[in-house]
Short mmCIF file of C-alpha atoms and ligand atoms in Angstrom, two decimals:
data_model
loop_
_atom_site.label_atom_id
_atom_site.label_comp_id
_atom_site.label_asym_id
_atom_site.label_seq_id
_atom_site.Cartn_x
_atom_site.Cartn_y
_atom_site.Cartn_z
CA MET A 16 -7.66 -33.68 -19.23
CA ILE A 17 -11.22 -32.59 -18.66
CA GLU A 18 -12.96 -32.60 -15.29
CA PRO A 19 -15.62 -35.33 -15.34
CA ALA A 20 -19.03 -34.77 -13.75
CA ARG A 21 -19.66 -36.72 -10.56
CA THR A 22 -22.76 -37.74 -8.66
CA VAL A 23 -24.03 -35.80 -5.67
CA ASP A 24 -23.21 -38.75 -3.42
CA GLN A 25 -19.66 -38.93 -4.72
CA VAL A 26 -19.01 -35.27 -4.10
CA LEU A 27 -20.59 -35.37 -0.66
CA ALA A 28 -18.41 -38.34 0.23
CA GLU A 29 -15.34 -36.40 -0.91
CA LEU A 30 -16.38 -33.42 1.21
CA GLU A 31 -16.81 -35.66 4.24
CA GLU A 32 -13.41 -37.18 3.68
CA LEU A 33 -11.70 -33.79 3.36
CA ARG A 34 -13.49 -32.48 6.44
CA ALA A 35 -12.29 -35.43 8.51
CA ARG A 36 -8.73 -34.04 8.31
CA ASP A 37 -9.72 -30.74 9.93
CA LEU A 38 -9.94 -29.79 13.56
CA PRO A 39 -13.43 -30.57 14.87
CA THR A 40 -15.69 -27.50 14.95
CA HIS A 41 -18.00 -29.06 17.51
CA GLY A 42 -17.55 -31.09 20.67
CA GLY A 43 -15.82 -28.38 22.71
CA ARG A 44 -12.23 -29.64 22.32
CA THR A 45 -10.99 -27.07 19.81
CA LEU A 46 -10.09 -24.14 22.04
CA ALA A 47 -9.41 -21.47 19.41
CA TYR A 48 -10.77 -20.66 15.94
CA VAL A 49 -14.21 -22.18 16.61
CA TYR A 50 -16.93 -21.55 19.18
CA ASP A 51 -19.45 -24.20 20.14
CA SER A 52 -22.67 -23.50 22.01
CA GLY A 53 -23.38 -27.20 22.43
CA VAL A 54 -26.96 -26.41 21.40
CA ALA A 55 -27.60 -28.75 18.46
CA GLU A 56 -30.83 -27.00 17.48
CA ALA A 57 -29.10 -23.62 17.21
CA ASP A 58 -26.41 -25.15 14.96
CA GLU A 59 -28.97 -26.79 12.74
CA LEU A 60 -30.96 -23.56 12.47
CA GLY A 61 -27.83 -21.60 11.58
CA ARG A 62 -26.89 -24.10 8.88
CA ARG A 63 -30.36 -24.01 7.37
CA ALA A 64 -30.53 -20.21 7.32
CA LEU A 65 -27.03 -20.12 5.80
CA ALA A 66 -28.15 -22.44 3.01
CA MET A 67 -31.47 -20.64 2.46
CA TYR A 68 -29.79 -17.26 1.94
CA GLY A 69 -26.46 -18.41 0.50
CA SER A 70 -27.21 -17.11 -2.99
CA THR A 71 -28.77 -13.78 -2.02
CA ASN A 72 -26.67 -10.66 -2.57
CA GLY A 73 -26.23 -7.90 -0.03
CA LEU A 74 -24.81 -5.67 -2.77
CA ASP A 75 -28.13 -3.93 -3.19
CA PRO A 76 -30.43 -3.74 -0.17
CA THR A 77 -33.31 -2.49 -2.33
CA ALA A 78 -33.17 -5.70 -4.38
CA PHE A 79 -32.97 -7.90 -1.27
CA PRO A 80 -34.98 -6.07 1.41
CA SER A 81 -34.92 -9.21 3.59
CA LEU A 82 -31.20 -8.60 4.18
CA LEU A 83 -31.71 -4.96 5.08
CA HIS A 84 -34.43 -6.03 7.51
CA MET A 85 -32.22 -8.63 9.21
CA GLU A 86 -29.24 -6.27 9.34
CA SER A 87 -31.38 -3.59 11.01
CA ASP A 88 -32.63 -6.11 13.55
CA LEU A 89 -29.11 -7.21 14.46
CA ILE A 90 -27.91 -3.61 14.76
CA ALA A 91 -30.90 -2.81 16.98
CA THR A 92 -30.10 -5.76 19.23
CA ALA A 93 -26.44 -4.74 19.43
CA ARG A 94 -27.35 -1.11 20.14
CA ARG A 95 -29.43 -2.25 23.11
CA LEU A 96 -26.80 -4.71 24.39
CA PHE A 97 -24.01 -2.14 24.12
CA HIS A 98 -25.95 0.71 25.77
CA GLY A 99 -26.14 2.76 22.61
CA ASP A 100 -28.73 5.50 22.19
CA ASP A 101 -30.98 6.01 19.15
CA GLU A 102 -28.18 7.72 17.27
CA VAL A 103 -26.06 4.55 17.08
CA VAL A 104 -25.83 3.09 13.56
CA GLY A 105 -24.00 0.08 12.23
CA SER A 106 -23.19 -2.39 9.50
CA VAL A 107 -22.89 -6.14 9.22
CA THR A 108 -19.45 -7.13 7.94
CA SER A 109 -17.76 -10.43 7.07
CA GLY A 110 -15.69 -10.65 10.25
CA GLY A 111 -13.77 -8.86 12.95
CA THR A 112 -10.96 -7.91 10.62
CA GLU A 113 -13.33 -6.25 8.17
CA SER A 114 -15.05 -4.36 10.99
CA ILE A 115 -11.66 -3.10 12.17
CA LEU A 116 -10.42 -2.26 8.68
CA LEU A 117 -13.53 -0.15 8.17
CA ALA A 118 -13.27 1.56 11.56
CA VAL A 119 -9.69 2.63 10.79
CA LYS A 120 -10.45 3.64 7.20
CA THR A 121 -13.50 5.64 8.26
CA ALA A 122 -11.53 7.51 10.92
CA ARG A 123 -8.64 8.15 8.56
CA ASP A 124 -10.86 9.52 5.80
CA ALA A 125 -12.88 11.67 8.18
CA ALA A 126 -9.73 13.26 9.61
CA GLY A 127 -8.10 13.85 6.24
CA VAL A 128 -4.66 14.56 7.74
CA ASP A 129 -1.41 13.98 5.88
CA ASP A 130 0.31 11.50 8.19
CA PRO A 131 -2.48 9.71 10.05
CA VAL A 132 -1.68 7.96 13.34
CA LEU A 133 -3.49 5.21 15.24
CA ILE A 134 -2.78 4.87 18.96
CA VAL A 135 -3.25 1.43 20.49
CA PRO A 136 -1.94 -0.69 23.35
CA THR A 137 0.62 -3.36 22.32
CA THR A 138 -2.03 -6.00 23.06
CA ILE A 139 -4.43 -4.75 20.38
CA HIS A 140 -5.45 -7.38 17.82
CA ALA A 141 -3.21 -7.69 14.75
CA ALA A 142 -6.21 -6.77 12.58
CA PHE A 143 -5.34 -3.16 13.46
CA HIS A 144 -1.81 -3.73 12.13
CA LYS A 145 -3.36 -4.93 8.90
CA ALA A 146 -5.63 -1.87 8.76
CA CYS A 147 -2.65 0.44 9.24
CA HIS A 148 -0.73 -1.41 6.55
CA TYR A 149 -3.61 -1.31 4.08
CA PHE A 150 -4.56 2.30 4.69
CA GLY A 151 -1.22 3.97 5.24
CA VAL A 152 -1.73 4.79 8.90
CA ASP A 153 1.17 4.89 11.40
CA ARG A 154 0.55 2.59 14.33
CA ILE A 155 1.84 3.81 17.67
CA ALA A 156 1.78 0.80 20.02
CA VAL A 157 1.91 1.85 23.67
CA PRO A 158 3.28 -0.75 26.14
CA VAL A 159 0.69 -2.20 28.50
CA ASP A 160 1.04 -2.57 32.26
CA PRO A 161 3.52 -5.50 32.58
CA HIS A 162 1.58 -7.08 35.46
CA THR A 163 -2.06 -6.68 34.42
CA PHE A 164 -1.52 -6.69 30.64
CA ARG A 165 -4.06 -3.88 30.46
CA ALA A 166 -3.58 -0.67 28.47
CA ASP A 167 -1.87 2.18 30.32
CA PRO A 168 -4.20 5.21 29.92
CA VAL A 169 -1.60 7.75 31.05
CA ALA A 170 0.99 6.46 28.58
CA MET A 171 -1.67 6.43 25.85
CA ALA A 172 -2.61 10.03 26.66
CA ALA A 173 1.06 10.96 26.39
CA ALA A 174 1.19 9.32 22.95
CA MET A 175 -1.93 11.28 21.92
CA ASP A 176 -0.15 14.50 22.86
CA GLU A 177 3.13 13.52 21.26
CA HIS A 178 1.34 12.96 17.95
CA ALA A 179 -1.20 15.76 18.38
CA GLY A 180 -2.77 16.85 15.10
CA ARG A 181 -2.11 13.49 13.42
CA VAL A 182 -4.14 11.10 15.61
CA VAL A 183 -7.17 9.83 13.67
CA LEU A 184 -8.18 7.05 16.05
CA VAL A 185 -7.43 5.51 19.44
CA ALA A 186 -8.41 1.89 20.08
CA ALA A 187 -8.47 -0.58 22.97
CA SER A 188 -9.87 -4.06 23.65
CA ALA A 189 -12.79 -5.54 25.59
CA PRO A 190 -11.21 -7.99 26.12
CA SER A 191 -7.83 -8.53 24.46
CA TYR A 192 -7.40 -11.78 22.55
CA ALA A 193 -3.99 -12.83 23.90
CA HIS A 194 -4.68 -12.31 27.62
CA GLY A 195 -8.47 -12.01 27.91
CA VAL A 196 -8.47 -8.80 29.95
CA ILE A 197 -10.51 -5.62 29.42
CA ASP A 198 -8.58 -2.39 28.92
CA PRO A 199 -9.53 0.59 31.14
CA ILE A 200 -12.04 1.95 28.64
CA GLU A 201 -13.39 4.72 30.87
CA GLU A 202 -9.98 6.19 31.63
CA ILE A 203 -8.89 6.07 28.00
CA ALA A 204 -12.20 7.65 26.94
CA GLY A 205 -11.57 10.46 29.41
CA HIS A 206 -8.37 11.28 27.53
CA THR A 207 -9.83 10.96 24.02
CA ARG A 208 -12.88 13.05 24.98
CA GLU A 209 -10.70 15.81 26.36
CA ARG A 210 -8.82 15.90 23.05
CA GLY A 211 -11.82 15.41 20.75
CA LEU A 212 -10.47 12.14 19.35
CA ARG A 213 -12.31 9.11 18.06
CA PHE A 214 -12.10 6.00 20.26
CA HIS A 215 -12.83 2.48 19.03
CA VAL A 216 -13.56 -0.42 21.39
CA ASP A 217 -12.60 -3.79 19.92
CA ALA A 218 -15.22 -6.09 21.44
CA CYS A 219 -14.87 -8.59 18.60
CA ILE A 220 -14.51 -11.47 21.01
CA GLY A 221 -16.24 -10.01 24.07
CA GLY A 222 -19.26 -8.42 22.44
CA TRP A 223 -21.55 -11.39 22.84
CA VAL A 224 -20.20 -12.36 26.29
CA LEU A 225 -19.73 -9.23 28.39
CA PRO A 226 -23.38 -8.00 28.27
CA TRP A 227 -24.33 -11.09 30.29
CA ALA A 228 -21.14 -11.49 32.30
CA GLY A 229 -21.84 -8.96 35.05
CA VAL A 230 -18.49 -7.20 34.58
CA HIS A 231 -17.85 -4.37 36.99
CA GLN A 232 -16.51 -1.83 34.55
CA SER A 233 -18.14 -0.04 31.64
CA TRP A 234 -16.64 -0.87 28.27
CA ASP A 235 -19.25 -0.01 25.63
CA PHE A 236 -21.32 3.00 24.49
CA ALA A 237 -22.25 3.56 28.14
CA VAL A 238 -18.84 5.22 28.26
CA ASP A 239 -19.02 8.78 26.98
CA GLY A 240 -16.35 9.12 24.29
CA VAL A 241 -16.60 5.66 22.71
CA THR A 242 -17.24 6.48 19.05
CA SER A 243 -17.19 3.03 17.45
CA LEU A 244 -17.28 -0.61 18.48
CA SER A 245 -16.73 -3.96 16.76
CA ALA A 246 -18.39 -7.21 17.87
CA ASP A 247 -18.17 -10.54 16.08
CA LEU A 248 -21.23 -12.73 15.79
CA HIS A 249 -19.24 -15.66 14.44
CA LYS A 250 -17.49 -16.02 17.80
CA TYR A 251 -19.61 -16.00 20.96
CA ALA A 252 -22.97 -15.43 19.28
CA TYR A 253 -22.28 -19.00 18.11
CA THR A 254 -23.33 -18.34 14.53
CA PRO A 255 -21.70 -19.76 11.38
CA LYS A 256 -18.57 -18.00 10.12
CA GLY A 257 -18.56 -14.77 8.14
CA VAL A 258 -20.35 -12.20 10.27
CA SER A 259 -19.42 -9.32 12.55
CA LEU A 260 -20.84 -5.92 13.47
CA LEU A 261 -19.33 -2.45 13.30
CA LEU A 262 -21.23 0.25 15.20
CA HIS A 263 -20.71 4.00 15.24
CA ALA A 264 -22.07 6.36 17.90
CA THR A 265 -23.69 8.61 15.25
CA PRO A 266 -24.43 8.61 11.51
CA GLU A 267 -22.01 11.52 11.19
CA LEU A 268 -19.15 9.40 12.55
CA ARG A 269 -19.98 6.66 10.04
CA ARG A 270 -20.16 8.83 6.97
CA HIS A 271 -16.71 8.10 5.53
CA GLN A 272 -17.30 4.36 5.78
CA PHE A 273 -19.34 4.43 2.58
CA PHE A 274 -17.94 4.13 -0.89
CA ALA A 275 -19.73 5.11 -4.08
CA SER A 276 -18.66 5.24 -7.69
CA ALA A 277 -20.76 6.28 -10.64
CA ASP A 278 -17.68 6.80 -12.78
CA TRP A 279 -18.07 3.84 -15.13
CA PRO A 280 -20.71 2.52 -17.53
CA GLY A 281 -22.13 -0.11 -15.15
CA TYR A 282 -24.36 0.24 -12.08
CA THR A 283 -23.43 2.88 -9.54
CA MET A 284 -21.38 0.96 -7.04
CA LEU A 285 -22.54 1.80 -3.55
CA ASN A 286 -21.01 -0.09 -0.63
CA ALA A 287 -21.12 0.24 3.14
CA THR A 288 -18.44 -2.43 3.59
CA VAL A 289 -15.29 -3.78 1.93
CA GLN A 290 -17.16 -6.51 0.11
CA SER A 291 -19.46 -5.52 -2.71
CA THR A 292 -21.27 -8.68 -3.74
CA LYS A 293 -21.75 -10.39 -0.41
CA SER A 294 -23.64 -13.50 0.51
CA GLY A 295 -26.72 -12.98 2.66
CA GLY A 296 -26.07 -16.42 4.16
CA PRO A 297 -23.92 -15.49 7.18
CA LEU A 298 -26.21 -12.55 8.00
CA ALA A 299 -29.35 -14.70 7.83
CA ALA A 300 -27.69 -17.41 9.91
CA ALA A 301 -26.67 -14.88 12.56
CA TRP A 302 -30.13 -13.31 12.61
CA ALA A 303 -31.71 -16.75 13.01
CA VAL A 304 -29.42 -17.95 15.81
CA VAL A 305 -29.58 -14.65 17.73
CA ARG A 306 -33.40 -14.77 17.62
CA TYR A 307 -33.50 -18.43 18.55
CA LEU A 308 -31.22 -18.15 21.58
CA GLY A 309 -32.45 -14.75 22.76
CA ASP A 310 -31.10 -12.96 25.82
CA GLU A 311 -32.08 -15.90 27.97
CA GLY A 312 -30.12 -18.34 25.86
CA TYR A 313 -27.02 -16.16 25.81
CA ALA A 314 -27.27 -15.48 29.55
CA ARG A 315 -27.24 -19.23 30.15
CA LEU A 316 -24.41 -19.94 27.67
CA VAL A 317 -22.29 -17.10 29.07
CA ARG A 318 -22.80 -18.34 32.63
CA THR A 319 -21.79 -21.84 31.55
CA ALA A 320 -18.68 -20.63 29.72
CA LEU A 321 -17.66 -18.33 32.60
CA ASP A 322 -18.13 -21.08 35.21
CA GLY A 323 -16.02 -23.31 32.98
CA THR A 324 -13.36 -20.61 32.77
CA THR A 325 -13.30 -20.20 36.55
CA ALA A 326 -12.93 -23.97 36.96
CA LEU A 327 -10.18 -24.06 34.37
CA VAL A 328 -8.24 -21.22 36.00
CA ALA A 329 -8.55 -22.91 39.42
CA GLY A 330 -7.48 -26.25 37.95
CA VAL A 331 -4.44 -24.81 36.18
CA ALA A 332 -3.32 -23.28 39.49
CA GLU A 333 -3.17 -26.83 40.88
CA ILE A 334 -0.88 -28.08 38.12
CA GLU A 335 2.78 -27.71 39.01
CA HIS A 336 4.89 -25.85 36.40
CA LEU A 337 1.88 -24.00 34.94
CA GLN A 338 0.57 -20.52 35.60
CA VAL A 339 -2.39 -18.47 34.39
CA VAL A 340 -0.69 -15.31 33.14
CA VAL A 341 -3.41 -12.96 34.42
CA PRO A 342 -6.87 -13.68 35.89
CA PRO A 343 -9.18 -13.33 32.86
CA ASP A 344 -12.14 -10.92 32.65
CA SER A 345 -13.99 -13.13 30.21
CA THR A 346 -13.67 -16.57 28.61
CA LEU A 347 -10.08 -16.38 27.31
CA VAL A 348 -7.13 -17.72 29.27
CA ALA A 349 -3.37 -17.44 28.66
CA ILE A 350 -1.27 -20.12 30.38
CA SER A 351 2.53 -20.10 30.70
CA ALA A 352 4.96 -22.77 31.88
CA ASP A 353 8.10 -22.54 34.03
CA ASP A 354 11.61 -23.43 32.82
CA SER A 355 11.14 -27.16 33.31
CA CYS A 356 9.11 -27.61 30.13
CA ASP A 357 7.91 -25.97 26.96
CA VAL A 358 4.39 -24.76 26.24
CA PHE A 359 4.92 -25.75 22.61
CA THR A 360 5.53 -29.37 23.62
CA ILE A 361 2.42 -29.25 25.79
CA CYS A 362 0.36 -27.95 22.84
CA ASP A 363 1.55 -30.87 20.68
CA LEU A 364 0.81 -33.39 23.43
CA MET A 365 -2.65 -31.91 23.96
CA LEU A 366 -3.38 -32.26 20.25
CA GLU A 367 -2.37 -35.94 20.45
CA ARG A 368 -4.99 -36.23 23.20
CA GLY A 369 -7.64 -34.55 21.03
CA TRP A 370 -7.45 -31.03 22.46
CA PHE A 371 -6.40 -28.05 20.37
CA VAL A 372 -4.84 -25.26 22.43
CA GLN A 373 -3.25 -22.40 20.52
CA PRO A 374 0.43 -21.57 21.00
CA GLN A 375 1.22 -17.86 21.43
CA MET A 376 4.85 -16.73 21.00
CA GLY A 377 6.67 -14.72 23.63
CA PHE A 378 6.29 -11.00 23.03
CA ALA A 379 7.91 -7.87 24.47
CA GLY A 380 9.69 -9.80 27.22
CA GLY A 381 6.55 -11.77 28.12
CA PRO A 382 6.61 -15.57 28.03
CA ALA A 383 5.26 -17.87 25.31
CA THR A 384 1.80 -19.03 26.34
CA MET A 385 -1.04 -21.38 25.53
CA HIS A 386 -4.29 -19.70 24.54
CA VAL A 387 -7.66 -21.16 25.47
CA SER A 388 -10.96 -19.69 24.21
CA LEU A 389 -13.57 -21.46 26.28
CA SER A 390 -16.98 -22.10 24.70
CA ALA A 391 -20.15 -23.15 26.48
CA ALA A 392 -19.72 -26.65 25.01
CA THR A 393 -16.28 -26.98 26.64
CA ALA A 394 -17.42 -26.21 30.18
CA ALA A 395 -18.66 -29.70 30.99
CA SER A 396 -15.33 -31.21 29.87
CA VAL A 397 -13.07 -28.92 31.89
CA PRO A 398 -12.18 -31.75 34.32
CA ASP A 399 -11.18 -33.93 31.32
CA PHE A 400 -9.22 -31.04 29.89
CA LEU A 401 -7.36 -30.56 33.18
CA ASP A 402 -6.54 -34.28 33.38
CA ALA A 403 -5.16 -34.20 29.85
CA LEU A 404 -3.24 -31.02 30.61
CA ALA A 405 -1.66 -32.45 33.79
CA ALA A 406 -0.60 -35.56 31.87
CA ALA A 407 0.79 -33.47 29.02
CA VAL A 408 2.77 -31.34 31.46
CA ALA A 409 4.25 -34.44 33.14
CA THR A 410 5.42 -35.73 29.76
CA ALA A 411 6.69 -32.32 28.71
CA VAL A 412 8.73 -32.09 31.91
CA GLU A 413 10.24 -35.52 31.20
CA ARG A 414 11.23 -34.29 27.76
CA GLY A 415 12.51 -31.03 29.18
CA PRO A 416 12.46 -27.60 27.56
CA ILE A 417 13.28 -27.42 23.86
CA VAL A 418 16.80 -26.18 23.36
CA VAL A 419 17.20 -24.22 20.16
CA ASP A 420 20.62 -24.85 18.63
CA GLU A 421 22.92 -21.91 19.48
CA ASP A 422 23.92 -21.27 15.87
CA LEU A 423 20.29 -21.32 14.80
CA ARG A 424 19.36 -18.96 17.58
CA ALA A 425 22.16 -16.59 16.62
CA ALA A 426 21.11 -16.77 12.97
CA ALA A 427 17.45 -16.20 13.85
CA GLU A 428 18.34 -13.19 15.94
CA SER A 429 20.55 -11.57 13.33
CA LEU A 430 18.87 -12.37 10.00
CA ASP A 431 17.31 -9.43 8.25
CA PRO A 432 14.27 -10.75 6.37
CA ALA A 433 14.48 -7.83 3.95
CA THR A 434 17.76 -9.24 2.59
CA LEU A 435 16.42 -12.74 1.90
CA ASP A 436 15.37 -13.95 -1.54
CA ASP A 437 13.08 -16.81 -2.47
CA ASP A 438 15.88 -19.43 -2.37
CA ALA A 439 17.04 -18.23 1.01
CA PHE A 440 13.52 -18.59 2.35
CA ALA A 441 13.22 -22.07 0.89
CA GLY A 442 16.43 -23.00 2.72
CA LEU A 443 15.23 -21.41 5.93
CA LEU A 444 11.92 -23.26 5.79
CA GLN A 445 13.91 -26.49 5.62
CA VAL A 446 16.09 -25.48 8.56
CA ALA A 447 13.00 -24.49 10.54
CA GLY A 448 11.39 -27.87 9.90
CA LEU A 449 8.63 -26.47 7.71
CA ALA A 450 9.86 -28.16 4.55
CA GLY A 451 10.98 -31.73 3.92
CA ASP A 452 14.30 -32.89 2.43
CA THR A 453 12.95 -32.42 -1.08
CA GLY A 454 12.09 -28.83 -0.28
CA ALA A 455 8.36 -29.57 -0.39
CA VAL A 456 6.59 -27.50 2.23
CA GLU A 457 4.57 -29.52 4.71
CA VAL A 458 2.83 -29.11 8.02
CA PRO A 459 5.10 -31.00 10.44
CA ALA A 460 3.64 -33.63 12.75
CA GLN A 461 5.43 -32.02 15.69
CA MET A 462 5.05 -28.27 15.74
CA ALA A 463 6.97 -27.74 18.98
CA PRO A 464 10.51 -27.53 17.51
CA VAL A 465 9.26 -25.14 14.83
CA ASN A 466 7.43 -22.98 17.34
CA ALA A 467 10.43 -22.94 19.68
CA LEU A 468 12.63 -21.69 16.85
CA LEU A 469 10.09 -19.08 15.78
CA ASP A 470 9.81 -18.02 19.40
CA VAL A 471 13.48 -16.97 19.51
CA ALA A 472 13.17 -15.16 16.18
CA PRO A 473 12.24 -11.48 16.23
CA PRO A 474 8.63 -10.77 15.12
CA ARG A 475 9.77 -9.47 11.69
CA LEU A 476 11.52 -12.77 10.91
CA ARG A 477 8.58 -14.80 12.26
CA GLU A 478 6.29 -12.95 9.89
CA ALA A 479 8.62 -13.41 6.93
CA LEU A 480 9.17 -17.13 7.55
CA LEU A 481 5.50 -17.92 8.02
CA THR A 482 4.62 -15.86 4.97
CA ALA A 483 7.12 -17.89 2.93
CA PHE A 484 5.56 -21.02 4.41
CA LEU A 485 2.05 -20.01 3.34
CA ASP A 486 3.36 -18.90 -0.04
CA HIS A 487 4.96 -22.30 -0.68
CA LEU A 488 2.01 -24.19 0.78
CA THR A 489 -0.29 -22.54 -1.74
CA ARG A 490 1.90 -22.85 -4.84
C1 PLP B 527 -11.07 -12.43 16.50
C2 PLP B 527 -10.70 -11.06 16.84
C3 PLP B 527 -10.50 -10.09 15.86
C4 PLP B 527 -10.48 -10.41 14.37
O1 PLP B 527 -11.62 -11.04 13.96
P1 PLP B 527 -11.71 -12.04 12.72
O2 PLP B 527 -13.16 -12.39 12.74
O3 PLP B 527 -10.80 -13.19 12.99
O4 PLP B 527 -11.33 -11.30 11.49
C5 PLP B 527 -10.24 -8.80 16.28
N1 PLP B 527 -10.15 -8.49 17.57
C6 PLP B 527 -10.31 -9.41 18.55
C7 PLP B 527 -10.20 -8.99 19.98
C8 PLP B 527 -10.58 -10.73 18.22
O5 PLP B 527 -10.71 -11.64 19.16
#
């Protein structure tokens, strides 16, 4: 069968219909994945810039000087915001993960040691795990303080010494995604400086918040010893998806980020980032929105989001059975529940009420939690959110905590994913509730039982099961 041509109106109608099944990106009720300024003009401007530059190609900055110009402007803005001096250089990437991949790769290649090691707190974003996996770097994850969930600088220094000669990079967060707290950047930098090590600050989610938040600690290039920093624009700069920044303290530190190959009959490939052909759309959109909002705009949006966060934290404290895991330093909140109910049930009930809160599994003895990334557009609805949350908790308490079948729990705890073949995974997906009776993989209406089962599974099995899920979903 051939694919017939359709009219513009038909295709647009189809796009609208498909979109209607997604989580809303605007309106302030989706509390992870998307960030909403609530400024309609900024959104419209971003969309128009995205469309205007969607077909340009950042592959060759001499062919598209507009892109080089906009990239330089964004780096200059970031350098100022993050207290960098004139030596600071940077690149626009497609997202936080790409910025982090490049930071790790650059450090690894610059060090040129046989068995490279990355030292991070256990709360570091999983993008660093991916970087280690892709680039053959050993990740040493150092437990964080169990009460503050912040990195432990003394333990990290001990890890640096234990792996002396192999450490290519040390990294920490400002703030961490799961708990929203800033690691003690100055103390860690003291240890990396003393040992001449590179130190990356992951400000992917805090980069466009903290400069206006009046935080009491230094976390950026103001700290002597910070050698690179990542900051996403497609989060709290409220720009369309596909854009992040990676900065290095000096051109020398950046050198191994570049890739060139003249060893073929085509053009000499010369790339600063992982992508080669890359759309200028996200860059142009980010440039446009950052110029439109300006420092004043961001100061106002940050104040709004932080006031909303404070109100949310205070409100959660009033709801019996719930607890904010740690007072947040920014706009991210982790909420746990006591034994009378399940956070996974609460997440499902919130979704029924039109609020998406993101379930986070228990980790390293810590409880399962609900994650909230609070945007400026959410702040005004915090009282509504708290009402919905209180109602969801009451219902979740009536239902009681989810009890995972003992046999299932035992199986989950003892299964070695390395021994499972495709059929075994298909069976497991069915048992876990991620596949129907026919074996067809589907997204269940109620995620809570699935999440509760995954929560008792060790991380390796969680990864394997969800990978099998995605694999089957995309077959
Ligand atoms: C979002 C995030 C990342 C990864 O960024 P993506 O844009 O999702 O690839 C890395 N670190 C932190 C702290 C983040 O919040």
